Structure formats: C-alpha cells, structure tokens
Amino acid sequence: MFLHNLSEKESSTIDIEDMSVESCTALLSYLYGTIKQDDFWKHRSALLGAAIRYEIVDLKDSCEESLLEDINTGNVLERLQEAWLYQLNKLKKGCLTYLFDFGKIYDVRDEINLFFSQADRELMLEMFQEVLTLWKPL
C-alpha cells in the first residue's frame, strides 16, 4: 500500500491522531478520487498536513494552489506561517505579495505584533527583505 519507508508500511494500519474524523474521511475521499469540492475546501489545511506527512505530492500542490486562491486580511498571516512551516514557496510568495505589493500590511497591523512574537526569525528576515525590495525612497 505504501511505497515510502513509513511505519504504516509494515503494519498496514494508519494511526492519524492529529486529524478529525471528517478530515480523515476527506483524505480517504481524495485518495479514492471521490472528494467533493466543498469537503476539499473545508479540510484543505488538514489535508495539507497529511499530504506533507505521507508525501502525497499532488495533494500538497492542490492544497497550496487552493490556499493561494483566497488569501485575505483575515487569513494571510496564518497562511504565511503555514507556507513557512511546510516550505510552500508559491504560497509564501503569494502572501508576501498580498501584504507588501498590494499594501495590505496596513490592514493587519493589529495582528502583526502577535505574529512577529511567534514567527520564525528567518521568516521575519525574509519579510523585511521584501519591504526593502519594494521600498522606494522619496
């Protein structure tokens, strides 16, 4: 069943403790090719985590594309953190573009302090470099 060297390969049993039953059902539906669009959208963050863990590249790519499609001020910082955590370069670039190229950084200024207190230093450095790239002195 599994091609990679995972513990599940030997036991034929999968123990997924960090996903809800609904998200696991969505994962199985995806694997069997029967997932509904609404279920995919509802569980795409959990599906992304499973795709990374079980090395399901096409699911990872689909989740990244989907998360990229609806970036807004309510989710951009969370998406940026996910992009950094899972090394999703297209999503990270999309979030940085949204924040800096489109000037939405001002719309999340209340949330940005908490984000900076929890964000990885390298991610903050990358954000700062993006600001310097875009900044044009008067």
CSV table of C-alpha atoms in Angstrom, one decimal:
chain,number,residue,atom,x,y,z
A,1,MET,CA,0.0,0.0,0.0
A,2,PHE,CA,2.8,2.5,0.9
A,3,LEU,CA,5.8,3.0,-1.3
A,4,HIS,CA,7.8,5.1,1.2
A,5,ASN,CA,9.6,3.9,4.3
A,6,LEU,CA,6.8,4.7,6.8
A,7,SER,CA,5.9,2.7,9.9
A,8,GLU,CA,2.5,2.3,8.3
A,9,LYS,CA,4.0,0.3,5.5
A,10,GLU,CA,4.8,-2.7,7.8
A,11,SER,CA,1.6,-2.7,9.9
A,12,SER,CA,-0.9,-1.8,7.2
A,13,THR,CA,-2.6,0.3,9.9
A,14,ILE,CA,-2.7,4.1,9.9
A,15,ASP,CA,-3.0,5.9,13.2
A,16,ILE,CA,-3.8,9.6,12.5
A,17,GLU,CA,-4.2,11.3,15.8
A,18,ASP,CA,-3.9,14.9,14.7
A,19,MET,CA,-6.8,14.9,12.2
A,20,SER,CA,-10.5,14.9,12.9
A,21,VAL,CA,-12.7,12.1,11.6
A,22,GLU,CA,-14.1,14.4,9.0
A,23,SER,CA,-10.6,15.4,7.8
A,24,CYS,CA,-9.6,11.7,7.6
A,25,THR,CA,-12.7,11.0,5.6
A,26,ALA,CA,-11.8,13.8,3.2
A,27,LEU,CA,-8.3,12.4,2.9
A,28,LEU,CA,-9.7,8.9,2.0
A,29,SER,CA,-12.1,10.5,-0.4
A,30,TYR,CA,-9.2,12.3,-2.1
A,31,LEU,CA,-7.2,9.1,-2.3
A,32,TYR,CA,-10.1,7.3,-3.9
A,33,GLY,CA,-10.8,10.2,-6.2
A,34,THR,CA,-14.3,10.9,-4.8
A,35,ILE,CA,-13.7,14.1,-2.8
A,36,LYS,CA,-16.3,16.8,-3.2
A,37,GLN,CA,-15.0,20.4,-3.8
A,38,ASP,CA,-16.8,21.6,-0.6
A,39,ASP,CA,-15.1,18.9,1.5
A,40,PHE,CA,-11.7,19.7,0.0
A,41,TRP,CA,-12.0,23.4,0.7
A,42,LYS,CA,-13.3,22.8,4.3
A,43,HIS,CA,-10.4,20.4,5.2
A,44,ARG,CA,-7.6,21.7,3.0
A,45,SER,CA,-5.3,22.8,5.8
A,46,ALA,CA,-5.6,19.3,7.5
A,47,LEU,CA,-5.2,17.7,4.0
A,48,LEU,CA,-2.0,19.8,3.5
A,49,GLY,CA,-0.6,18.4,6.7
A,50,ALA,CA,-1.4,14.8,5.7
A,51,ALA,CA,0.0,15.4,2.2
A,52,ILE,CA,3.3,16.6,3.7
A,53,ARG,CA,3.4,13.7,6.2
A,54,TYR,CA,2.6,11.0,3.7
A,55,GLU,CA,4.4,12.6,0.8
A,56,ILE,CA,1.3,12.9,-1.4
A,57,VAL,CA,2.8,15.5,-3.8
A,58,ASP,CA,-0.3,16.1,-6.0
A,59,LEU,CA,-2.5,16.7,-2.9
A,60,LYS,CA,0.2,19.1,-1.4
A,61,ASP,CA,0.2,21.0,-4.7
A,62,SER,CA,-3.6,21.1,-4.9
A,63,CYS,CA,-3.8,22.4,-1.3
A,64,GLU,CA,-1.1,25.0,-1.9
A,65,GLU,CA,-2.9,26.3,-5.0
A,66,SER,CA,-6.2,26.3,-3.2
A,67,LEU,CA,-4.9,28.2,-0.2
A,68,LEU,CA,-3.3,30.7,-2.6
A,69,GLU,CA,-6.6,31.4,-4.3
A,70,ASP,CA,-8.4,33.1,-1.4
A,71,ILE,CA,-5.8,35.0,0.6
A,72,ASN,CA,-7.4,37.9,2.5
A,73,THR,CA,-6.6,40.1,5.5
A,74,GLY,CA,-8.3,37.6,7.8
A,75,ASN,CA,-6.0,34.6,6.9
A,76,VAL,CA,-2.8,36.0,5.3
A,77,LEU,CA,-0.6,35.8,8.4
A,78,GLU,CA,-1.8,32.2,9.2
A,79,ARG,CA,-1.2,31.2,5.5
A,80,LEU,CA,2.2,32.8,5.6
A,81,GLN,CA,3.1,30.8,8.7
A,82,GLU,CA,1.8,27.6,7.1
A,83,ALA,CA,3.8,28.4,3.9
A,84,TRP,CA,6.9,28.8,6.0
A,85,LEU,CA,6.3,25.7,8.1
A,86,TYR,CA,5.7,23.4,5.1
A,87,GLN,CA,8.1,25.2,2.7
A,88,LEU,CA,5.4,26.2,0.2
A,89,ASN,CA,7.2,28.8,-1.8
A,90,LYS,CA,4.3,29.8,-4.1
A,91,LEU,CA,2.0,30.3,-1.1
A,92,LYS,CA,4.7,32.3,0.7
A,93,LYS,CA,5.3,34.5,-2.3
A,94,GLY,CA,1.6,35.0,-2.7
A,95,CYS,CA,1.2,36.1,0.9
A,96,LEU,CA,4.2,38.4,0.7
A,97,THR,CA,2.9,39.9,-2.5
A,98,TYR,CA,-0.5,40.4,-0.9
A,99,LEU,CA,1.0,42.1,2.2
A,100,PHE,CA,3.6,44.3,0.5
A,101,ASP,CA,2.9,44.7,-3.2
A,102,PHE,CA,-0.8,45.3,-2.5
A,103,GLY,CA,-0.2,47.3,0.7
A,104,LYS,CA,-2.4,45.1,2.9
A,105,ILE,CA,0.3,45.1,5.6
A,106,TYR,CA,-1.5,48.2,7.0
A,107,ASP,CA,-4.8,46.2,7.3
A,108,VAL,CA,-3.3,43.6,9.6
A,109,ARG,CA,-1.2,46.0,11.8
A,110,ASP,CA,-3.2,45.0,14.9
A,111,GLU,CA,-2.4,41.3,14.3
A,112,ILE,CA,1.2,41.8,13.1
A,113,ASN,CA,2.7,42.2,16.6
A,114,LEU,CA,1.4,38.8,17.8
A,115,PHE,CA,2.6,37.3,14.5
A,116,PHE,CA,6.1,38.7,15.0
A,117,SER,CA,6.3,37.5,18.5
A,118,GLN,CA,5.6,33.9,17.3
A,119,ALA,CA,7.2,33.9,13.8
A,120,ASP,CA,10.5,32.3,12.9
A,121,ARG,CA,13.4,34.8,12.7
A,122,GLU,CA,14.2,33.7,9.2
A,123,LEU,CA,10.7,34.4,8.1
A,124,MET,CA,10.8,37.8,9.6
A,125,LEU,CA,14.1,38.5,7.9
A,126,GLU,CA,12.5,37.4,4.6
A,127,MET,CA,9.6,39.8,5.2
A,128,PHE,CA,12.0,42.6,6.0
A,129,GLN,CA,13.9,42.0,2.8
A,130,GLU,CA,10.7,42.1,0.9
A,131,VAL,CA,10.0,45.5,2.4
A,132,LEU,CA,13.5,46.8,1.4
A,133,THR,CA,13.0,45.4,-2.2
A,134,LEU,CA,9.7,47.4,-2.6
A,135,TRP,CA,10.7,50.5,-0.7
A,136,LYS,CA,11.4,53.4,-2.9
A,137,PRO,CA,12.8,56.4,-1.0
A,138,LEU,CA,11.4,59.8,-2.0
